[in-house]
PDB file of N, CA and C in Angstrom:
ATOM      1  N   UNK A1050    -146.212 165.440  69.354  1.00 97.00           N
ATOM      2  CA  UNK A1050    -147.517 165.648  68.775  1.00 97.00           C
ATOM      3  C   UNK A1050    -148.554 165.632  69.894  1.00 97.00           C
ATOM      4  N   UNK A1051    -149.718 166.360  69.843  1.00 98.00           N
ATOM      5  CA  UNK A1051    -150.768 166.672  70.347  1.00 98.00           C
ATOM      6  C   UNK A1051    -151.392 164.767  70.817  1.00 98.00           C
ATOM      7  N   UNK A1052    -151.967 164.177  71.190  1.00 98.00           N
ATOM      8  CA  UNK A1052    -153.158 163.251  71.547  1.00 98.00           C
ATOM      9  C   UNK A1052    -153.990 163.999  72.639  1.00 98.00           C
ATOM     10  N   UNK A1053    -155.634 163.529  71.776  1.00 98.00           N
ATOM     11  CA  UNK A1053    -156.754 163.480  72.929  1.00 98.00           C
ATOM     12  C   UNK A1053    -157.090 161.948  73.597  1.00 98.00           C
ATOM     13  N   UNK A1054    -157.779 161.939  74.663  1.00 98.00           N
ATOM     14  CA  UNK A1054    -157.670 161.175  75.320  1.00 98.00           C
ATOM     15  C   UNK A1054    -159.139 160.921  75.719  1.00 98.00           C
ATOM     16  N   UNK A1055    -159.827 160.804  75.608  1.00 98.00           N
ATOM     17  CA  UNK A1055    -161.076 160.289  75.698  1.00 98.00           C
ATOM     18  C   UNK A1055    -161.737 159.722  76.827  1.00 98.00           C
ATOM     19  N   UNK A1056    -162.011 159.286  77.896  1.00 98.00           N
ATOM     20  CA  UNK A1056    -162.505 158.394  78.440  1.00 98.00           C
ATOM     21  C   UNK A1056    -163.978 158.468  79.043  1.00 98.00           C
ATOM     22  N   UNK A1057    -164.597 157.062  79.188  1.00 98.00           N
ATOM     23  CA  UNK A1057    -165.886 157.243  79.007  1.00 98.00           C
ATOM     24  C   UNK A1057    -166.238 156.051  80.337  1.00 98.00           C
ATOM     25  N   UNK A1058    -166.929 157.043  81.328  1.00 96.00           N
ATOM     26  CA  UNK A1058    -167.056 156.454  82.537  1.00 96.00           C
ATOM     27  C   UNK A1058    -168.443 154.942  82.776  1.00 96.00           C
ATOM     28  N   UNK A1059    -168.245 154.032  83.362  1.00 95.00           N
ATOM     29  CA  UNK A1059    -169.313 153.412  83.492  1.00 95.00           C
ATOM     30  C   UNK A1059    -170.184 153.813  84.488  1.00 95.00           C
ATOM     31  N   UNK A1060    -171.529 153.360  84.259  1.00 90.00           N
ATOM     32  CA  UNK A1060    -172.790 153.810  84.916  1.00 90.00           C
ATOM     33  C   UNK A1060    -171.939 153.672  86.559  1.00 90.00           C
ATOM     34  N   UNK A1061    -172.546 154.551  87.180  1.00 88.00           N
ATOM     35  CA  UNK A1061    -172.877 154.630  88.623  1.00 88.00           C
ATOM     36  C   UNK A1061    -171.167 154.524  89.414  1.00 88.00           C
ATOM     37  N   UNK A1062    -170.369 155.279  88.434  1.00 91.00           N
ATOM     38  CA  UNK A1062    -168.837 155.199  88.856  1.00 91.00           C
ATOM     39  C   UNK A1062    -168.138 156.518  89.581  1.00 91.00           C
ATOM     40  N   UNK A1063    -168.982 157.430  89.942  1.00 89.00           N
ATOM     41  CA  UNK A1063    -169.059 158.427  90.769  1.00 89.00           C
ATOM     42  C   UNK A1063    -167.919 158.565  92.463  1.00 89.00           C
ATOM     43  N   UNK A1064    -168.378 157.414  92.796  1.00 91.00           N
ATOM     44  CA  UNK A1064    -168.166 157.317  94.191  1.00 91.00           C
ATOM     45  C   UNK A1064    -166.178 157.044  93.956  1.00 91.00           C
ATOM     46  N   UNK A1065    -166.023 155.816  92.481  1.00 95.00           N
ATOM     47  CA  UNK A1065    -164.795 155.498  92.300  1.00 95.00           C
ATOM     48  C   UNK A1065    -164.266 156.805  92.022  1.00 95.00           C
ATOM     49  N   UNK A1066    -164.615 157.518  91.468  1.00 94.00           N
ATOM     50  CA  UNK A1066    -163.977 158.271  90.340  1.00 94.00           C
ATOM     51  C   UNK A1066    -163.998 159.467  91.723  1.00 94.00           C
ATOM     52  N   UNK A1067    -164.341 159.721  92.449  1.00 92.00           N
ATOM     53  CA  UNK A1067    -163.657 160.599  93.472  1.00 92.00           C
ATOM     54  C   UNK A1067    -162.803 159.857  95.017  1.00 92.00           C
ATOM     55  N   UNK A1068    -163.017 158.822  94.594  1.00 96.00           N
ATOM     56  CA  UNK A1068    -161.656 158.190  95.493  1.00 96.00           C
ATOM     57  C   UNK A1068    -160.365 157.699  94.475  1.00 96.00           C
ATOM     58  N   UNK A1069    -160.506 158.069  93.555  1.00 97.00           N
ATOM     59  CA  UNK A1069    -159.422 158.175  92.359  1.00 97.00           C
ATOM     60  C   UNK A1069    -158.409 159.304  92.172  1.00 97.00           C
ATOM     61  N   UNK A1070    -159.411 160.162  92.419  1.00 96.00           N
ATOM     62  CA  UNK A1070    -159.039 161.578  91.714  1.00 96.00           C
ATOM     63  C   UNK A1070    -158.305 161.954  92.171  1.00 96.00           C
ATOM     64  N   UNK A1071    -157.247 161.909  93.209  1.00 98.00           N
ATOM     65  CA  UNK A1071    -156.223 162.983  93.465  1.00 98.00           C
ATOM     66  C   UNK A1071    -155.069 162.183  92.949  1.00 98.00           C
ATOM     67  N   UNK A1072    -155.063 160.935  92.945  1.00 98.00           N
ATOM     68  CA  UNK A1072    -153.984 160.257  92.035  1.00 98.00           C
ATOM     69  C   UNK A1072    -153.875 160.164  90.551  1.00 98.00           C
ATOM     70  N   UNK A1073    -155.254 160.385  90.087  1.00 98.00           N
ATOM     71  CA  UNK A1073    -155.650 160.905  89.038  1.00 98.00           C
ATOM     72  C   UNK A1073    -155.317 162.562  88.154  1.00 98.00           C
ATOM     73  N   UNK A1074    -155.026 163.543  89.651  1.00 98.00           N
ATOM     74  CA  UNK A1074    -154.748 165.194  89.143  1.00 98.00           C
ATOM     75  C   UNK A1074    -153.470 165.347  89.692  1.00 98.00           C
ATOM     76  N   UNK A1075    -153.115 164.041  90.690  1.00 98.00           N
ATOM     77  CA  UNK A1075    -151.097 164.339  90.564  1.00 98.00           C
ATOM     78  C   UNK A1075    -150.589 164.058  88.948  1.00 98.00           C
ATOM     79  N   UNK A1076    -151.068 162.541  88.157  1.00 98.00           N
ATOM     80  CA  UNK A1076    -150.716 162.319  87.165  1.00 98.00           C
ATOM     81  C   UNK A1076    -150.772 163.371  86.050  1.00 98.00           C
ATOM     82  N   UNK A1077    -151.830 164.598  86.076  1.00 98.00           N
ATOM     83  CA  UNK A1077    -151.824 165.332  84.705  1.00 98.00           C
ATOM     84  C   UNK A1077    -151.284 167.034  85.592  1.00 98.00           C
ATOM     85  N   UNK A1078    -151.138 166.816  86.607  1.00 98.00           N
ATOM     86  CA  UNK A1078    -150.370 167.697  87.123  1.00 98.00           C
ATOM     87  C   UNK A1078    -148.723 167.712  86.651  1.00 98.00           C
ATOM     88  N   UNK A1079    -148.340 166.640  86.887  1.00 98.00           N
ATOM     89  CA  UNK A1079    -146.931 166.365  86.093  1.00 98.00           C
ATOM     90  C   UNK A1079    -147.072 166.665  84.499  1.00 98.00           C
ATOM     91  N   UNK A1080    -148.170 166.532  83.910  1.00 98.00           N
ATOM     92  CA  UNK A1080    -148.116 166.781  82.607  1.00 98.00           C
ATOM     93  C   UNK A1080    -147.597 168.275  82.481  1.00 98.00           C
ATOM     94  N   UNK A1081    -148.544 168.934  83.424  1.00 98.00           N
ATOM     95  CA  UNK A1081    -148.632 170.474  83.390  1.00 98.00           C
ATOM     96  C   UNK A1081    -147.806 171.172  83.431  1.00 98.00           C
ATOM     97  N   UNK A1082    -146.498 170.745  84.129  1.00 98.00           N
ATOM     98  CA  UNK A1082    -144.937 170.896  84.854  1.00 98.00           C
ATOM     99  C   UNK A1082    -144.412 170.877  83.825  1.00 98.00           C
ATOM    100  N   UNK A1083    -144.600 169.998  82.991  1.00 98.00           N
ATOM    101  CA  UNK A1083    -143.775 169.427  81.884  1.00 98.00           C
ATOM    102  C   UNK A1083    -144.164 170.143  80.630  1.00 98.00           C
ATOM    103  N   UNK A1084    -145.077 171.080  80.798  1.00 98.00           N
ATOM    104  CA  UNK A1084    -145.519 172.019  79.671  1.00 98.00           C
ATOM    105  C   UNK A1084    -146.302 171.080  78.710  1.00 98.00           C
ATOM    106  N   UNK A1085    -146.518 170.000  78.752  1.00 98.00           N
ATOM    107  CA  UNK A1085    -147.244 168.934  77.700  1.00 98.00           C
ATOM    108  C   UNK A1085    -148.707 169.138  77.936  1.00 98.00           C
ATOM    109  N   UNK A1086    -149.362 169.789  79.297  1.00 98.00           N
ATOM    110  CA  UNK A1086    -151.191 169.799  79.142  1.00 98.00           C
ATOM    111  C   UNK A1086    -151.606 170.503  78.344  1.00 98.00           C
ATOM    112  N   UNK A1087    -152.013 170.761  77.152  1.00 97.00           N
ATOM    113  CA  UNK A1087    -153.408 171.555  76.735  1.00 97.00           C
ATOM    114  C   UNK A1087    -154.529 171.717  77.489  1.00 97.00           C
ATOM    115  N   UNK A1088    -155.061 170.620  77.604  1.00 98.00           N
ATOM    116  CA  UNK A1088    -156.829 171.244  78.626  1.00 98.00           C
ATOM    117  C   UNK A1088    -156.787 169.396  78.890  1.00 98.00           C
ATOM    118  N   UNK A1089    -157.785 169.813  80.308  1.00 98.00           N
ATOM    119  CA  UNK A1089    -158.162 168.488  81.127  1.00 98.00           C
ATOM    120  C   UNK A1089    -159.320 168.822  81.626  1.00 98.00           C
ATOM    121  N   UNK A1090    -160.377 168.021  81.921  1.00 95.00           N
ATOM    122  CA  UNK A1090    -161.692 168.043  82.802  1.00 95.00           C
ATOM    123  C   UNK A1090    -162.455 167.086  82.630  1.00 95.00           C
ATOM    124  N   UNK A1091    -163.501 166.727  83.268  1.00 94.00           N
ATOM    125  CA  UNK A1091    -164.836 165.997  83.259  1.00 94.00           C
ATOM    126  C   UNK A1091    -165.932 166.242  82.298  1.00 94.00           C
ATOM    127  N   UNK A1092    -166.625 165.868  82.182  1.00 93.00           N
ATOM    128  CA  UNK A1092    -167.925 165.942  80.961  1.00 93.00           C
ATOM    129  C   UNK A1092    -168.647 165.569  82.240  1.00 93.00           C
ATOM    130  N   UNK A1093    -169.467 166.508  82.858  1.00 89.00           N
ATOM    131  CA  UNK A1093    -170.895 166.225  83.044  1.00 89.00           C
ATOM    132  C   UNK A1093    -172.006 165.602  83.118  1.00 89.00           C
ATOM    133  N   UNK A1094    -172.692 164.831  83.393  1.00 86.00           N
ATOM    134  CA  UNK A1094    -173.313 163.875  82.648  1.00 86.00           C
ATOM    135  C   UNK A1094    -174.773 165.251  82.455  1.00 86.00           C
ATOM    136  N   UNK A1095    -174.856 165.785  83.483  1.00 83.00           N
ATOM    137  CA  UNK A1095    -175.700 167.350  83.441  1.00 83.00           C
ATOM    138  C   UNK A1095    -175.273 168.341  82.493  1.00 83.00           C
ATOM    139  N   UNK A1096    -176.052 168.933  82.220  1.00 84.00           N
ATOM    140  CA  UNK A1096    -175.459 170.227  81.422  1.00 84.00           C
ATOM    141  C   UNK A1096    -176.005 171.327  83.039  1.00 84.00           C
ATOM    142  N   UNK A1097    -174.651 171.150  83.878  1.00 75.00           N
ATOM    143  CA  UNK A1097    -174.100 172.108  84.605  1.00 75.00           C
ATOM    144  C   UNK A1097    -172.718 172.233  84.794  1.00 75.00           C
ATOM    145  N   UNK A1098    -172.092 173.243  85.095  1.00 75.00           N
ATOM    146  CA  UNK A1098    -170.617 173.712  85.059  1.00 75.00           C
ATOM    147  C   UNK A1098    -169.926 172.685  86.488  1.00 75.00           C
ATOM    148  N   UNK A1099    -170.715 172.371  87.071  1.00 73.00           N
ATOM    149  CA  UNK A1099    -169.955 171.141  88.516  1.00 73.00           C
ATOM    150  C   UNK A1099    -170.969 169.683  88.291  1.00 73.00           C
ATOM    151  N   UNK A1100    -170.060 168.744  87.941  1.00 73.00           N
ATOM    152  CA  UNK A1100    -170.870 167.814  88.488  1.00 73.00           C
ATOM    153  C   UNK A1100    -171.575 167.546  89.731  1.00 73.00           C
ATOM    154  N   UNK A1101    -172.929 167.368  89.065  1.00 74.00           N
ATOM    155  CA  UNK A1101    -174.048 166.815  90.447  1.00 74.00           C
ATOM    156  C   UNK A1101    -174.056 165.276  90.975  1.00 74.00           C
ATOM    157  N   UNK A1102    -175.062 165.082  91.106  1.00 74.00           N
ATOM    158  CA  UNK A1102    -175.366 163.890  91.947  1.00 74.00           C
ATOM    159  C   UNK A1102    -175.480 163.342  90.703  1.00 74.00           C
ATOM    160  N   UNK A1103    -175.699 163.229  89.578  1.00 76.00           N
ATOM    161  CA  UNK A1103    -175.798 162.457  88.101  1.00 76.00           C
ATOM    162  C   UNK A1103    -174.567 162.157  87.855  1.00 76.00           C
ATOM    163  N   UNK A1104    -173.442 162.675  88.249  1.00 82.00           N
ATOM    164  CA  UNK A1104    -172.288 162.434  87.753  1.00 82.00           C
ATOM    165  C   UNK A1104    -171.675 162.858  86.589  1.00 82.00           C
ATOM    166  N   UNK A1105    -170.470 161.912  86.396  1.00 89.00           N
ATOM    167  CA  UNK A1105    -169.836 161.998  85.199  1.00 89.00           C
ATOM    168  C   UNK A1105    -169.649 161.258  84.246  1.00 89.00           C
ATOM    169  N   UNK A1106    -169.670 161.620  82.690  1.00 94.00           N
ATOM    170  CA  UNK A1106    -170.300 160.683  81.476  1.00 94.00           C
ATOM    171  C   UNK A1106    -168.330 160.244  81.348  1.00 94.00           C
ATOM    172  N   UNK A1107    -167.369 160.888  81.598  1.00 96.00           N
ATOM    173  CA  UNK A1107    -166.118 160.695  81.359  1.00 96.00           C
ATOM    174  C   UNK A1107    -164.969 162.033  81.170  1.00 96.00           C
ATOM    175  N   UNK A1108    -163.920 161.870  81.004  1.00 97.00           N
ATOM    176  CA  UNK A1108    -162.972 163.092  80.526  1.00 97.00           C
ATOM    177  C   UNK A1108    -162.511 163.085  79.646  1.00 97.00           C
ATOM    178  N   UNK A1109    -161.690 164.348  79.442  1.00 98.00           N
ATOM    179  CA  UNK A1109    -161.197 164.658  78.176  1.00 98.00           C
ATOM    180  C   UNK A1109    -159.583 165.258  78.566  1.00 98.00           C
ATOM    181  N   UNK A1110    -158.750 164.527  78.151  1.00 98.00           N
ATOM    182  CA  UNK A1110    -157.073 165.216  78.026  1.00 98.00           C
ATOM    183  C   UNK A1110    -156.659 165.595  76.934  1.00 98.00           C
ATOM    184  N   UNK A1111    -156.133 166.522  76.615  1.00 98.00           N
ATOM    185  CA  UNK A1111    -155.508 166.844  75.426  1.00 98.00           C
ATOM    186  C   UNK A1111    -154.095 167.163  75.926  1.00 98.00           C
ATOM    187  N   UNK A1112    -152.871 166.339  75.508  1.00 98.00           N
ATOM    188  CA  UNK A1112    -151.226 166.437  76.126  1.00 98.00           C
ATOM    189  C   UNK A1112    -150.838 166.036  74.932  1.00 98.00           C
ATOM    190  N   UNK A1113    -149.075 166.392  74.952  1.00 98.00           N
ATOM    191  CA  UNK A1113    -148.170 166.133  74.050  1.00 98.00           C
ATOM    192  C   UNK A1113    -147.431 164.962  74.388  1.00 98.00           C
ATOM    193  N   UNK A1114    -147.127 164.500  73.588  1.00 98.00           N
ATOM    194  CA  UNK A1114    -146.516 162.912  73.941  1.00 98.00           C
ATOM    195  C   UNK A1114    -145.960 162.681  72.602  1.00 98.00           C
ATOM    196  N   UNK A1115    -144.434 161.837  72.651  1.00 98.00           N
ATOM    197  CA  UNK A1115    -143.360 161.598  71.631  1.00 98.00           C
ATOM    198  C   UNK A1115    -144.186 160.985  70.399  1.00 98.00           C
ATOM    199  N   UNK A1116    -145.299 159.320  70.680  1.00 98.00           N
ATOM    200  CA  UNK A1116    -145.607 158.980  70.032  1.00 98.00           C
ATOM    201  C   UNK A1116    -147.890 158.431  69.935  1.00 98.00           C
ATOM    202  N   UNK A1117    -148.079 158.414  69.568  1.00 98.00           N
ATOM    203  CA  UNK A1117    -149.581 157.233  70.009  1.00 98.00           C
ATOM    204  C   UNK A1117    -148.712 156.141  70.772  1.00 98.00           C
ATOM    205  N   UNK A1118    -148.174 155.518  70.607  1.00 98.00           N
ATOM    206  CA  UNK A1118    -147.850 154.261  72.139  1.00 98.00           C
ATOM    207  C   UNK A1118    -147.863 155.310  72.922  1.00 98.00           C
ATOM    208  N   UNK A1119    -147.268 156.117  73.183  1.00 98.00           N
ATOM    209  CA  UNK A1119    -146.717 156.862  74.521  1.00 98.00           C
ATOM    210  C   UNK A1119    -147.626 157.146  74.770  1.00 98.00           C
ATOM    211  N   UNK A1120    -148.704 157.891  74.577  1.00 98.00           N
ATOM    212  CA  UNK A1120    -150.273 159.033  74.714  1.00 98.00           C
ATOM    213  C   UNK A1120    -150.590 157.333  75.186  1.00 98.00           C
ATOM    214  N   UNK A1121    -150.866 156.641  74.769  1.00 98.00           N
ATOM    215  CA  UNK A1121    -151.675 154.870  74.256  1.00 98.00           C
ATOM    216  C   UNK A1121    -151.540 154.604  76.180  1.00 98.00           C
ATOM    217  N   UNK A1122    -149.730 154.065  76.142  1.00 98.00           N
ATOM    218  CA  UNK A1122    -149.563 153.919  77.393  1.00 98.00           C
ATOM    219  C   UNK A1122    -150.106 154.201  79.034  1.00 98.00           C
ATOM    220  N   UNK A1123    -149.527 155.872  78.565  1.00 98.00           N
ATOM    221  CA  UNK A1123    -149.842 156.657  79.571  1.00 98.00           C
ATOM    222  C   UNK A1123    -151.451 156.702  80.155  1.00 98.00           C
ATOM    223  N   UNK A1124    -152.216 156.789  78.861  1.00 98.00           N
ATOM    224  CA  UNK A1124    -153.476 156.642  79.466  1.00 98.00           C
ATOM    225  C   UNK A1124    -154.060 155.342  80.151  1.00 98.00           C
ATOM    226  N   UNK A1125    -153.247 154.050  79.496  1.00 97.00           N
ATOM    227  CA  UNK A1125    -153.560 152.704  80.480  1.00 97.00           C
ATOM    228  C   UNK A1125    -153.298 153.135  81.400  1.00 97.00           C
ATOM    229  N   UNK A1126    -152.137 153.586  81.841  1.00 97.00           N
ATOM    230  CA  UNK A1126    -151.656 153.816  83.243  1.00 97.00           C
ATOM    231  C   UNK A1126    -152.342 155.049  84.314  1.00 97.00           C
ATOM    232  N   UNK A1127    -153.698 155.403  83.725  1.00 97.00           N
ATOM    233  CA  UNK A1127    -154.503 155.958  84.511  1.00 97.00           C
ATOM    234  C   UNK A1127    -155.202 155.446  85.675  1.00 97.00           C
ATOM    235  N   UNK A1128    -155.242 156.484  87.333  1.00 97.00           N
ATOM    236  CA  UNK A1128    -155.722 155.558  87.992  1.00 97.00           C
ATOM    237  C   UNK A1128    -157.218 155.015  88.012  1.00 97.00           C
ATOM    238  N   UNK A1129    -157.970 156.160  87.377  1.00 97.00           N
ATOM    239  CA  UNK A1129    -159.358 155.685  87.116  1.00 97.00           C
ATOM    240  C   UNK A1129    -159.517 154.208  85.862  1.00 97.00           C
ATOM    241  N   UNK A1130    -158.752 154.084  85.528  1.00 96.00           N
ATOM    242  CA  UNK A1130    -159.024 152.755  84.738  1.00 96.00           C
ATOM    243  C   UNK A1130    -158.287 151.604  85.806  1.00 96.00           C
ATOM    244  N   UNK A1131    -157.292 151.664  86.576  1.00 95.00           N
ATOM    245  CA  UNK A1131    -157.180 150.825  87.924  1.00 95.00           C
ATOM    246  C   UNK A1131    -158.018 150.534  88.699  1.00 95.00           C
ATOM    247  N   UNK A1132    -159.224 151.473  88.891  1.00 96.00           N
ATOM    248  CA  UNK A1132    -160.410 150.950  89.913  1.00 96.00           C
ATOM    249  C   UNK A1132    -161.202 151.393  89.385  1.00 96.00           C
ATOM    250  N   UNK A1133    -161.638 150.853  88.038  1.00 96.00           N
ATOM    251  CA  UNK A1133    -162.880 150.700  86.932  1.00 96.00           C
ATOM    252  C   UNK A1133    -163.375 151.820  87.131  1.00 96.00           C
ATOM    253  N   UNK A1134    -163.049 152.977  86.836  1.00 96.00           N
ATOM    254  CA  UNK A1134    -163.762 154.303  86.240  1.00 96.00           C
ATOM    255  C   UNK A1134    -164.555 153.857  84.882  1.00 96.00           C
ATOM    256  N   UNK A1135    -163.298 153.971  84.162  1.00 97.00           N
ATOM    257  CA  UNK A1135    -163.875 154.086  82.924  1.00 97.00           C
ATOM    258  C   UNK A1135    -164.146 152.463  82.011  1.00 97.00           C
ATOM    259  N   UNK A1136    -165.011 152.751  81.014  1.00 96.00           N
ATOM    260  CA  UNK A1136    -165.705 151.751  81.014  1.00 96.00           C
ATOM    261  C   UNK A1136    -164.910 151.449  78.916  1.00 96.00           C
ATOM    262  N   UNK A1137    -164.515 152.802  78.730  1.00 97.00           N
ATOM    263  CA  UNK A1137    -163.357 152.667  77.511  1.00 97.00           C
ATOM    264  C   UNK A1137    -162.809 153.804  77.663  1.00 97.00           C
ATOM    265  N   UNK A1138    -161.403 153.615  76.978  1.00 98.00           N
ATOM    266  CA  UNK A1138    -160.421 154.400  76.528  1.00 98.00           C
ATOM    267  C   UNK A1138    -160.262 154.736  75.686  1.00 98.00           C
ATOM    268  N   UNK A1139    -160.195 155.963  74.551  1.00 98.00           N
ATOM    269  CA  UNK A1139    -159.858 156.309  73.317  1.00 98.00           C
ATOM    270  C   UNK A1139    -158.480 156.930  73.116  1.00 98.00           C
ATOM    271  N   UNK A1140    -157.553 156.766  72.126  1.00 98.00           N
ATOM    272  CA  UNK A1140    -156.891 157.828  71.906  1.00 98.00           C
ATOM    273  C   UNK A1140    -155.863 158.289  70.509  1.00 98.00           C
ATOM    274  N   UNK A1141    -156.545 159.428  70.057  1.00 98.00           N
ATOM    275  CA  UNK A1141    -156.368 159.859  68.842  1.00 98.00           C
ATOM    276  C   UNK A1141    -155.479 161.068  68.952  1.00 98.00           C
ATOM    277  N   UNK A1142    -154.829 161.016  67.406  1.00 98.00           N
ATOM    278  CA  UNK A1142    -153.626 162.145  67.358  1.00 98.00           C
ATOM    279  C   UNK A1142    -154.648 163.630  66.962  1.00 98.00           C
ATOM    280  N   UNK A1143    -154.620 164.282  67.732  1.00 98.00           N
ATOM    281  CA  UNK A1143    -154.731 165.988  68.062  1.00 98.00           C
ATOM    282  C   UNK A1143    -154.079 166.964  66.955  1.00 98.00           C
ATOM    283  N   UNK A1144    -154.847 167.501  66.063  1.00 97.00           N
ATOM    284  CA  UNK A1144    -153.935 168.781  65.451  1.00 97.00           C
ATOM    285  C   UNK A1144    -154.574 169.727  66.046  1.00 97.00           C
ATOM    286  N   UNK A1145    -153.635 170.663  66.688  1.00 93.00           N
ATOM    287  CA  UNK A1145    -154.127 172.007  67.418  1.00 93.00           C
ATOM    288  C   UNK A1145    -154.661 173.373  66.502  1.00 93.00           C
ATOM    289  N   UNK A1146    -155.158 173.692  66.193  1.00 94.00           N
ATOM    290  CA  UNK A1146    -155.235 174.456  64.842  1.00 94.00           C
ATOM    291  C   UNK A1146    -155.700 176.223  65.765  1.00 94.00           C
ATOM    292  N   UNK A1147    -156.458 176.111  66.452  1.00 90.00           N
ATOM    293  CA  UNK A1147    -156.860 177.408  67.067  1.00 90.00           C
ATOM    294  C   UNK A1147    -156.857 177.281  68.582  1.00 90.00           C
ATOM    295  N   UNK A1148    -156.368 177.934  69.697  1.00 84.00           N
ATOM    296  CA  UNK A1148    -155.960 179.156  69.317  1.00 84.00           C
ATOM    297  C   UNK A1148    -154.865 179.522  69.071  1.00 84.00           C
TER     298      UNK A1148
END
């Protein structure tokens, strides 16, 4: 089944969240391999297409995973929640409906 993945960065976590990130895009890189990614990226905290100097409000994963523990797990085991990116975690079961 589908899970989204939610996460929602704390104030002024910019600097973490790009000394994170490549351990962060090996982890959903393997997703990708594995045919399980739907879509991955950042939210903006701008309404521009690259984050600026404002940063980022958090991301969004959408992957396939056996169960909610598993989706549940996997996202603890993110490295941005290892060096306080994010400030919560969500994660809800996904029905894909379009496209």
């Amino acid at each position: 089944m589908w899970y989204v993945i939610i996460g929602r960065d704390r104030p002024d976590s910019l600097s973490a969240r790009q000394n994170a990130r490549p351990a962060h895009l090996e982890r959903l890189e393997a997703l990708k391999e594995a045919g399980r990614l739907l879509v991955a990226g950042p939210c903006p905290r701008d309404d521009a297409p690259a984050p600026g100097p404002a940063g980022v409000s958090g991301s969004v994963v959408i992957a396939e995973f056996d169960s909610l523990t598993a989706a549940e797990n996997w996202a603890k085991a993110d490295p941005y929640i290892e060096v306080g990116v994010y400030e919560s975690v969500e994660v809800r079961p996904f029905i894909r409906a379009l496209p």
